[in-house]
mmCIF file of C-alpha atoms in Angstrom:
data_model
loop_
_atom_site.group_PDB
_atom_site.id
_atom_site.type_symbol
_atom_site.label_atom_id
_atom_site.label_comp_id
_atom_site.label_asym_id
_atom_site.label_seq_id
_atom_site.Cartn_x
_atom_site.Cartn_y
_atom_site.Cartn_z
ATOM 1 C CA UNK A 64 12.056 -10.870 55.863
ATOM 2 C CA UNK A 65 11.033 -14.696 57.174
ATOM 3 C CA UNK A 66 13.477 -17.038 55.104
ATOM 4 C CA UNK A 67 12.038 -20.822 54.019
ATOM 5 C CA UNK A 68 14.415 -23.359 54.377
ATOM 6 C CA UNK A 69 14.632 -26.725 52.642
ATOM 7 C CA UNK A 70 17.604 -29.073 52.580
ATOM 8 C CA UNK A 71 19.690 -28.550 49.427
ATOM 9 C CA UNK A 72 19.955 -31.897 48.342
ATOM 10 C CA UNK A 73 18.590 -35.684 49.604
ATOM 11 C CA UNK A 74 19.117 -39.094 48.188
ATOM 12 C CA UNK A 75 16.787 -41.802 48.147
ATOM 13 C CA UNK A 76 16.992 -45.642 47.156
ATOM 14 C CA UNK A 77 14.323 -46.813 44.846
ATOM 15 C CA UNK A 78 11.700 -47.858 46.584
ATOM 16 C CA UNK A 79 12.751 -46.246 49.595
ATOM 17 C CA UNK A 80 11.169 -43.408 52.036
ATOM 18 C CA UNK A 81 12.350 -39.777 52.441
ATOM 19 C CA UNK A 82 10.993 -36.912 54.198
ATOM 20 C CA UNK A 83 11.885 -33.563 52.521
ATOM 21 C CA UNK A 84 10.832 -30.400 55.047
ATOM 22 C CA UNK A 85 10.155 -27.003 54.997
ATOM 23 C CA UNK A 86 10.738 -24.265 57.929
ATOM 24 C CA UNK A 87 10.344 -20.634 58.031
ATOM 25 C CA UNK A 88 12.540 -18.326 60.337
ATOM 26 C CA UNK A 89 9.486 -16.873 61.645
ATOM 27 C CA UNK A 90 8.559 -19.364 63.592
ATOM 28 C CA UNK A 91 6.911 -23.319 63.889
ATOM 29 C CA UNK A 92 5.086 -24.137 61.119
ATOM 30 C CA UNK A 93 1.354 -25.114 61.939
ATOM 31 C CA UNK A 94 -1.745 -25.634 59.585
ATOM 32 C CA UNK A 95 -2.619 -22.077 59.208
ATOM 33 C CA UNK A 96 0.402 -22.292 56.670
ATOM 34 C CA UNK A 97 -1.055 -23.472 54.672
ATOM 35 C CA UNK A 98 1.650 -25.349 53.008
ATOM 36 C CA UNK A 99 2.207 -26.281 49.341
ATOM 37 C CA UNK A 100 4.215 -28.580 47.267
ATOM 38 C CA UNK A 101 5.467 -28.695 44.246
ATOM 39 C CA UNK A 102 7.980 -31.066 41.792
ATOM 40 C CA UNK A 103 9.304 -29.453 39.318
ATOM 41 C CA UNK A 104 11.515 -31.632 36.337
ATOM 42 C CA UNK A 105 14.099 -29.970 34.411
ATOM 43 C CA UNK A 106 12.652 -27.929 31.481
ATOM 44 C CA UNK A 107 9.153 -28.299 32.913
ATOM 45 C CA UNK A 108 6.342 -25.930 34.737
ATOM 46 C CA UNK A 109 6.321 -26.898 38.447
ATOM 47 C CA UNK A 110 3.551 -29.609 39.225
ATOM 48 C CA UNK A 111 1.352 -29.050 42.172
ATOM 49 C CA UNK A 112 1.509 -32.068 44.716
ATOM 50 C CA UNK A 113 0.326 -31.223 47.768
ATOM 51 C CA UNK A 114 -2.022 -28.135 49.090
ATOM 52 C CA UNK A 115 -3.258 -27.433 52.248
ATOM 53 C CA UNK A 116 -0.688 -29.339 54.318
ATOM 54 C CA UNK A 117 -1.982 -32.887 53.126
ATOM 55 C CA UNK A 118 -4.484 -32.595 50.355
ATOM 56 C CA UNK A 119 -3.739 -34.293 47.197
ATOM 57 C CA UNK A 120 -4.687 -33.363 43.929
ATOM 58 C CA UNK A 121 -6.202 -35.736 41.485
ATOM 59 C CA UNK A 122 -3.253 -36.177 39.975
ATOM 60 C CA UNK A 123 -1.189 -36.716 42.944
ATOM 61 C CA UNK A 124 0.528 -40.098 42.796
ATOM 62 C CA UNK A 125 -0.404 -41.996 46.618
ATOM 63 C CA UNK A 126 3.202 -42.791 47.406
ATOM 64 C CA UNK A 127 3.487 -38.816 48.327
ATOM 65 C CA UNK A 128 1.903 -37.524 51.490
ATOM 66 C CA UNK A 129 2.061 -34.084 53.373
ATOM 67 C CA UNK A 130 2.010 -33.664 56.691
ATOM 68 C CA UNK A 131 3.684 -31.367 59.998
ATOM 69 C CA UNK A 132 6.714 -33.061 61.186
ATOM 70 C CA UNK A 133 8.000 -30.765 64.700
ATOM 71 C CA UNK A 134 7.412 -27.621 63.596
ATOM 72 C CA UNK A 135 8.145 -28.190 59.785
ATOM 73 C CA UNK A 136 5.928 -28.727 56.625
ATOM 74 C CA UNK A 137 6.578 -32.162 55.037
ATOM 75 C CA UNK A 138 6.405 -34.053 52.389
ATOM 76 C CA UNK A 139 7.119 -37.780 52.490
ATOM 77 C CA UNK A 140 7.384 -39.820 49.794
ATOM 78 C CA UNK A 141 7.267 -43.504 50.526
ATOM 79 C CA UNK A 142 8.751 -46.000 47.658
ATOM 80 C CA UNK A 143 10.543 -43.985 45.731
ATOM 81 C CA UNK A 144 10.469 -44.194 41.762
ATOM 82 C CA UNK A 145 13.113 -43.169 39.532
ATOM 83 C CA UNK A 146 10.718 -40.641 37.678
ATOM 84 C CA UNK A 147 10.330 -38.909 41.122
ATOM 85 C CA UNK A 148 14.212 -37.424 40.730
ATOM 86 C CA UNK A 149 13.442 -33.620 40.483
ATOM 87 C CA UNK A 150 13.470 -30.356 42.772
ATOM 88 C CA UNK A 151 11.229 -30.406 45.105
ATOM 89 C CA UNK A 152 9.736 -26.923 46.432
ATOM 90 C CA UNK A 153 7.332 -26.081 49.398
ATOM 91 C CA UNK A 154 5.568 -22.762 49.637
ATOM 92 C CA UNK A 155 4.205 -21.270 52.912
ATOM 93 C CA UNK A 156 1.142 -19.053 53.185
ATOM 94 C CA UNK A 157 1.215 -16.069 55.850
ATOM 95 C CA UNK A 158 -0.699 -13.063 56.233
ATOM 96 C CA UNK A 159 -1.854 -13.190 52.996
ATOM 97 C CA UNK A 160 1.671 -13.229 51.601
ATOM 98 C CA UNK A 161 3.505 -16.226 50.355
ATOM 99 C CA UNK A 162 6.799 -17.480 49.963
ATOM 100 C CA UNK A 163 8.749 -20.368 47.983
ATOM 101 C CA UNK A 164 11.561 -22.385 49.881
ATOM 102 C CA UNK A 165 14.814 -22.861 48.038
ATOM 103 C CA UNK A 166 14.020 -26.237 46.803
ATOM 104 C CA UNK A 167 15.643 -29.566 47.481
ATOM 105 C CA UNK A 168 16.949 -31.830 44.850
ATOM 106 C CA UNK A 169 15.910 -35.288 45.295
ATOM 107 C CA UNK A 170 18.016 -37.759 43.513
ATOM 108 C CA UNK A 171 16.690 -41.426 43.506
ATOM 109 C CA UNK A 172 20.001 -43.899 42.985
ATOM 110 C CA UNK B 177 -9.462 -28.996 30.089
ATOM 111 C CA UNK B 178 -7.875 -25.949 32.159
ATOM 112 C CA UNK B 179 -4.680 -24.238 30.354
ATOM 113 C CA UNK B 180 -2.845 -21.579 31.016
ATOM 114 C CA UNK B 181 -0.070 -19.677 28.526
ATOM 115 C CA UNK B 182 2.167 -16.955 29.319
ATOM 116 C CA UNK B 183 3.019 -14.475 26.851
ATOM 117 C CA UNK B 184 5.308 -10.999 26.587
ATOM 118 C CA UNK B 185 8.775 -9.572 25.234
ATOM 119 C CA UNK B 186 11.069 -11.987 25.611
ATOM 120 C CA UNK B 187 13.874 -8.956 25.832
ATOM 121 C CA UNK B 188 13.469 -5.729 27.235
ATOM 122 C CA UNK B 189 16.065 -3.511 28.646
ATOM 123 C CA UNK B 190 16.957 -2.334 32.152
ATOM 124 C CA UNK B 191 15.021 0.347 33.611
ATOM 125 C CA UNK B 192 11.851 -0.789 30.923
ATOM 126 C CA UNK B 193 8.412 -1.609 31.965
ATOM 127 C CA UNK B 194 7.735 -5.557 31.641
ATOM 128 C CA UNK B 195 3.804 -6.694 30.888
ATOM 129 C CA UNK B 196 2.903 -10.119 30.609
ATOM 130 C CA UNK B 197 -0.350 -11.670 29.711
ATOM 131 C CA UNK B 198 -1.697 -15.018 31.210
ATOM 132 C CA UNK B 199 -4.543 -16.276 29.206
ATOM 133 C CA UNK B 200 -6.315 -19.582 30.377
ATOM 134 C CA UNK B 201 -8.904 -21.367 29.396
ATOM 135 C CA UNK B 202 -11.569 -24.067 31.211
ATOM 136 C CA UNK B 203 -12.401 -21.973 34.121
ATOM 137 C CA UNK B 204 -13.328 -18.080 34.650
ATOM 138 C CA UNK B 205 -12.016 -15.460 36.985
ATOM 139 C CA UNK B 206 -15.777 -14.416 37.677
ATOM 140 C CA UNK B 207 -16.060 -17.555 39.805
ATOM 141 C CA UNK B 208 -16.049 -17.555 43.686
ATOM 142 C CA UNK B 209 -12.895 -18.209 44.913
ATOM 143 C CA UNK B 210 -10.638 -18.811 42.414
ATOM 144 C CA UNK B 211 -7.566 -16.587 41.152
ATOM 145 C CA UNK B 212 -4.426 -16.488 38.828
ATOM 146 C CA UNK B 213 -0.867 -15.931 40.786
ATOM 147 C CA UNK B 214 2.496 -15.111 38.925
ATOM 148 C CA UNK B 215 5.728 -16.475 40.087
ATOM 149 C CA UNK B 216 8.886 -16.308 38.422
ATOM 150 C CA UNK B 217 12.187 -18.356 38.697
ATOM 151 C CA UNK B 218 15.449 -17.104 37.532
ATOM 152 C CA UNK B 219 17.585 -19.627 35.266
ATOM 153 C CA UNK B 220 19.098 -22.301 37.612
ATOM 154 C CA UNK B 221 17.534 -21.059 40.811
ATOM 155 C CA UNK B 222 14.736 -21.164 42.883
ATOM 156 C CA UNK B 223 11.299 -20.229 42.948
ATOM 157 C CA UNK B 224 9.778 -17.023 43.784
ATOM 158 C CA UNK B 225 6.158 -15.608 44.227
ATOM 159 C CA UNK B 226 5.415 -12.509 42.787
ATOM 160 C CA UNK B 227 1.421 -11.597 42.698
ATOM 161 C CA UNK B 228 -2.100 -13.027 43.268
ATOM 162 C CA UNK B 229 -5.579 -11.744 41.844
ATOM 163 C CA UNK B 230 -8.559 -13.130 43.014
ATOM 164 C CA UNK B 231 -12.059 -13.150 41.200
ATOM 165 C CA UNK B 232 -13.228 -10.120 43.361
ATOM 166 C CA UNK B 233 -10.077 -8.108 42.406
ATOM 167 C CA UNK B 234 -8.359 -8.794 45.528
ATOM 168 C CA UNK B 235 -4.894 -8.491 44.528
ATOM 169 C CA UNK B 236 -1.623 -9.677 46.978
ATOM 170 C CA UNK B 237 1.804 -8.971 46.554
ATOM 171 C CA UNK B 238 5.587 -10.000 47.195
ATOM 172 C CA UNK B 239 6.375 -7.189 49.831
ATOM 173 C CA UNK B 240 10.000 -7.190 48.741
ATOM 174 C CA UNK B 241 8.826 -6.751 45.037
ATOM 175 C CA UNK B 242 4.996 -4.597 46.036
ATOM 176 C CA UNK B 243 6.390 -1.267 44.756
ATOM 177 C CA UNK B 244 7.349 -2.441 41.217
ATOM 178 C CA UNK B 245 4.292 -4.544 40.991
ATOM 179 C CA UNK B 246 0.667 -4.695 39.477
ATOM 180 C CA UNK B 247 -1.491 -7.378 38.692
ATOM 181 C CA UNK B 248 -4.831 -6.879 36.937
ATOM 182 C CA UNK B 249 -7.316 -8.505 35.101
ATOM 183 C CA UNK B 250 -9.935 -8.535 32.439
ATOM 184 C CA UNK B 251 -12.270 -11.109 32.735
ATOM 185 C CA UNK B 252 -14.664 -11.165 30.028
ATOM 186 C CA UNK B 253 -10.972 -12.057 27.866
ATOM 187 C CA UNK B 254 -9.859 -14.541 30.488
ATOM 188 C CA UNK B 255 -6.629 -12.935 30.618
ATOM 189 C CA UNK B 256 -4.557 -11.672 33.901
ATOM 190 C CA UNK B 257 -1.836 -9.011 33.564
ATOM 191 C CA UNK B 258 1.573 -8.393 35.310
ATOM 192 C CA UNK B 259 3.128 -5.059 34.818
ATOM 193 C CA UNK B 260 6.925 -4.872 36.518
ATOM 194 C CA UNK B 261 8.430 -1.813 36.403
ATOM 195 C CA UNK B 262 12.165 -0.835 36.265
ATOM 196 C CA UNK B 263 13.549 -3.766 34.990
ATOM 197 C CA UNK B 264 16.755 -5.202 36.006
ATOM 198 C CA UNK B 265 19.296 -7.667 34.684
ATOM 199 C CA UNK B 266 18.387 -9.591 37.853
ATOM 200 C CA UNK B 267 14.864 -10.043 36.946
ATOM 201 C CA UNK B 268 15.806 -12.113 34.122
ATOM 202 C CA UNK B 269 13.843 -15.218 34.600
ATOM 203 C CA UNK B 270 11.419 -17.736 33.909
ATOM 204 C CA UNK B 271 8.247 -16.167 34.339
ATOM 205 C CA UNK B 272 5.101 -19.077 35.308
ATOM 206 C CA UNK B 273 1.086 -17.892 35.979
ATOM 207 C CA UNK B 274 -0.664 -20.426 37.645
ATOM 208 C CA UNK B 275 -4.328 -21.001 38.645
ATOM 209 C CA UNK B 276 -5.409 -20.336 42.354
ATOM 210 C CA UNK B 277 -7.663 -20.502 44.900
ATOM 211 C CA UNK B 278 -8.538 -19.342 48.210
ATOM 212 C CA UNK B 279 -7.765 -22.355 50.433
ATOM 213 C CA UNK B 280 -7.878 -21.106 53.463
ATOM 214 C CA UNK B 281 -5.056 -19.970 52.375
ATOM 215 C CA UNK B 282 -3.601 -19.460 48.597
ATOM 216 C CA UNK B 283 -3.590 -22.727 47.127
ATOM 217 C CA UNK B 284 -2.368 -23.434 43.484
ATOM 218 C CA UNK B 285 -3.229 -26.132 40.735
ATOM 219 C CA UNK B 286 -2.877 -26.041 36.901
ATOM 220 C CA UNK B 287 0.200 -24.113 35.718
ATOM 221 C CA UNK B 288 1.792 -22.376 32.273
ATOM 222 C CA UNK B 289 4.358 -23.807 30.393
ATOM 223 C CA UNK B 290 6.265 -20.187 31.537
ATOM 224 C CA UNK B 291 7.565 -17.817 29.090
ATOM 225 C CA UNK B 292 12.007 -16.678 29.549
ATOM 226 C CA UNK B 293 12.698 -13.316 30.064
ATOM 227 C CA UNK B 294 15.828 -11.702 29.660
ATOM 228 C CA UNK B 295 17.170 -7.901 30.458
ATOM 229 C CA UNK B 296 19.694 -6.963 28.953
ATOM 230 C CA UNK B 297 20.842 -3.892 26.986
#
């Protein structure tokens, strides 16, 4: 079964810039992933961020962006807030199957 | 204004059935291209996808979870079911429905507040 890895944990200074990624054990990631993210607060729903590799929702403040870094999903988010401390979780589309990574907790100190 | 609210038992024992209802409101599952997906997240870990329905019934599912799954609708109550069978103390979880759409892929949007369930005897 393809695993979707995500680094555990990352640290960012306010107002700094951090990639967070996403790779699947089956192989590159590429567009046809379709890849989702998500931030999800403690005691709160998930919030979608990004869909379709890099399209923003609405809501979707501009300092994040989605893109393919190598051959992983990612999600940048360039000058970091302290409201944007919170799991962070990417989900891959394949086959018409999808699958969450393990989320990385993004602490902004 | 799109909402969506799960509701369900909020206990059932192990080897019971689990059904949940999603009812939203501010769209409708008889429009073209758009679907309701249930995912569930167990207390202090990660997310996991369960199920997908689509407004022409399509229906996907976790393979690892496909046998103890089914996802239905009923569209003129704008309300999307999620029957899990054989319940387990391991399923205990959060468990979230969320708005999708077809993407390309499966793309999601507007989520529930999620409803806890617990097995346990």
């Amino acid at each position: 079964q393809t695993v979707v890895t995500q680094e555990p944990s990352l640290t960012v200074s306010p107002g700094g810039t951090v990639t967070l990624t996403c790779a699947s054990s089956a192989g590159p990631v590429n567009s046809g992933y379709y890849t989702s993210w998500f931030q999800q607060k403690p005691g709160q729903p998930p919030t979608s961020l990004i869909y379709k590799t890099n399209y923003k929702h609405s809501w979707t403040p501009a300092r994040f962006s989605g893109s393919l870094v190598g051959d992983k999903g990612a999600l940048t988010l360039s000058g970091a807030q302290p409201e944007d401390e919170a799991d962070y979780y990417c989900l891959l589309y394949n086959a018409g199957a999808q699958m969450f990574g393990g989320g990385t907790k993004l602490t902004v100190l | 204004q799109i909402t969506l609210k799960e509701s369900g038992p909020t206990l059932v024992k192990p080897t019971q059935t689990l059904k949940l209802t999603c009812t939203f409101s501010g769209f409708s599952l008889g429009s073209s291209g758009l679907g309701v997906g249930w995912i569930r997240q167990p207390p202090g870990k990660a997310l996991e996808w369960l199920a997908l329905i689509f407004w022409d019934d399509e229906k996907r599912y976790n393979p690892s979870l496909k046998s103890r799954l089914t996802i239905s609708k009923d569209t003129s109550k704008n309300q999307v079911f999620l029957t899990m069978t054989n319940m387990d103390p391991l399923d205990t979880a959060t468990y979230y429905c969320a708005r999708g759409a077809y993407c390309g892929g499966d793309c999601y949007d507007y989520w529930g507040q999620g409803t806890l369930v617990t097995v346990s005897s």
